[in-house]
Coordinates of C-alpha atoms in Angstrom, one line a residue:
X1 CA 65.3 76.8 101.4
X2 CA 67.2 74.2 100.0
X3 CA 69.9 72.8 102.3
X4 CA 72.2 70.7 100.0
X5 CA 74.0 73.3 99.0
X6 CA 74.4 74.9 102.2
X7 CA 76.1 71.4 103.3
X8 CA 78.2 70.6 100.2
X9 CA 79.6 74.5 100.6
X10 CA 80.0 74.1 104.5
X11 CA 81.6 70.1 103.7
X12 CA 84.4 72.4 100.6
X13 CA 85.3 75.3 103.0
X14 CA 86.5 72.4 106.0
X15 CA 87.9 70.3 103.3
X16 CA 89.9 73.1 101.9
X17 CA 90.9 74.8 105.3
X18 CA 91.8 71.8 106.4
X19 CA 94.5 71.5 103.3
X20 CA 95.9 75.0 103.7
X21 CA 96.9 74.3 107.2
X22 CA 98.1 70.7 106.3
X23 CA 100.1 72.7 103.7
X24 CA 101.6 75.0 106.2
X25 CA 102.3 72.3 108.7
X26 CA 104.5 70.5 105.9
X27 CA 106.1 73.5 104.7
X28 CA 107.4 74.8 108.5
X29 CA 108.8 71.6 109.5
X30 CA 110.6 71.1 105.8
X31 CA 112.1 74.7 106.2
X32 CA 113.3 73.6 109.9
X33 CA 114.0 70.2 109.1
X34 CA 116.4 72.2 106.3
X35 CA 117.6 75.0 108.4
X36 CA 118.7 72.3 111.3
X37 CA 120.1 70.2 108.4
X38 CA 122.3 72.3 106.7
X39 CA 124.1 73.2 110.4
X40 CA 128.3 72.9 110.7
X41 CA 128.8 69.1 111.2
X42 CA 130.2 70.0 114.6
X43 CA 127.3 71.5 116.1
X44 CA 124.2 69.8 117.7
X45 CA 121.7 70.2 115.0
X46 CA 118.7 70.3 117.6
X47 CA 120.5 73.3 119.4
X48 CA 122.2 75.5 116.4
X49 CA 119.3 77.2 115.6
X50 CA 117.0 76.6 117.8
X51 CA 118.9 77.8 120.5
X52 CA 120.0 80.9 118.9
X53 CA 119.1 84.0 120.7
X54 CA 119.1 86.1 117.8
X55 CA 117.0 83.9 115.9
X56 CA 114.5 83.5 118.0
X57 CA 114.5 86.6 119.6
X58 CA 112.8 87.4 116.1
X59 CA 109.8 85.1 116.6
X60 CA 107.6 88.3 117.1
X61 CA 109.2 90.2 114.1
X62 CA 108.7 86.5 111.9
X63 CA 105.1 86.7 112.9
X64 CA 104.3 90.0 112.0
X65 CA 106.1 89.2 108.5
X66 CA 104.0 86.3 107.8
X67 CA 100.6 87.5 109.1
X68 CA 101.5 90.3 106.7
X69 CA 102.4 88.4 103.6
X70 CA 106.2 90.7 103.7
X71 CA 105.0 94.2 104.4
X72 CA 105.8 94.4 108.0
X73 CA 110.2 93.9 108.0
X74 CA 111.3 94.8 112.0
X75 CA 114.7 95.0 112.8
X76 CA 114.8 91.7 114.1
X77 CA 113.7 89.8 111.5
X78 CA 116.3 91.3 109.4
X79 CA 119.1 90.7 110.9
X80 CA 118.1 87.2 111.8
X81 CA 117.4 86.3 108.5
X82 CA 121.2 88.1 108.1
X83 CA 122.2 85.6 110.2
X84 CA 121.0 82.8 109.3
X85 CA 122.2 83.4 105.7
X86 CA 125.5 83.8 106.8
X87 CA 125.5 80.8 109.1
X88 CA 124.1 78.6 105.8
X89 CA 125.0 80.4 102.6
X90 CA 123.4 77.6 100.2
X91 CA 120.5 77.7 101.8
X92 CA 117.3 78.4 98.9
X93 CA 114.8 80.1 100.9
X94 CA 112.8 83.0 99.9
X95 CA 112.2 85.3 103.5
X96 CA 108.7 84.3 103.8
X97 CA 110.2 80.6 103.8
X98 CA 112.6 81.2 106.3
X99 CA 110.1 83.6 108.8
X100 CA 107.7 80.7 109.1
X101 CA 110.6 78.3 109.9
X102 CA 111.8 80.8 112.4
X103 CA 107.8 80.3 113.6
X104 CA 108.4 76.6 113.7
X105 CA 111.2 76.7 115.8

């Protein structure tokens, strides 16, 4: 049995693992970074969203989104992601974007 390529397979899949979650990581905090940004002026930008009950109260509904690429849309999600629309109405996010920035909260 020849072991090389057993190691150079083992060596891509931690490589490339290791860049999808990097990915994520960089993606999340951008999306929050954006969502805190883009708060009224007269706010505390640490507390305006991520002290918002509604929004997080939607943490469970964001999860179930994401783990489900979309299919999975509860009640909560929605109308945070109402909410948070309304709150930031030039905000470009798709709802995937903006459930795993909820998650990042």
């Amino acid at each position: 049995m020849n072991t090389i390529p057993s190691l150079g397979l083992t060596a891509l899949l931690l490589i490339s693992g290791g860049a999808a979650a990097s990915s994520f990581i960089g993606t999340t905090d951008a999306l929050g970074n954006a969502l805190v940004g883009t708060s009224d002026a007269s706010t505390d930008a640490t507390s305006s969203l991520r002290d918002d009950k509604l929004v997080l109260g939607a943490r469970d509904d964001a999860a179930s989104f994401v783990a489900s690429q979309g299919q999975i849309r509860g009640v909560r999600l929605e109308a945070a992601l109402e909410h948070i629309r309304r709150q930031h109405p030039n905000l470009q996010a798709g709802d995937l974007q903006l459930a795993r920035a909820i998650l990042g909260l």
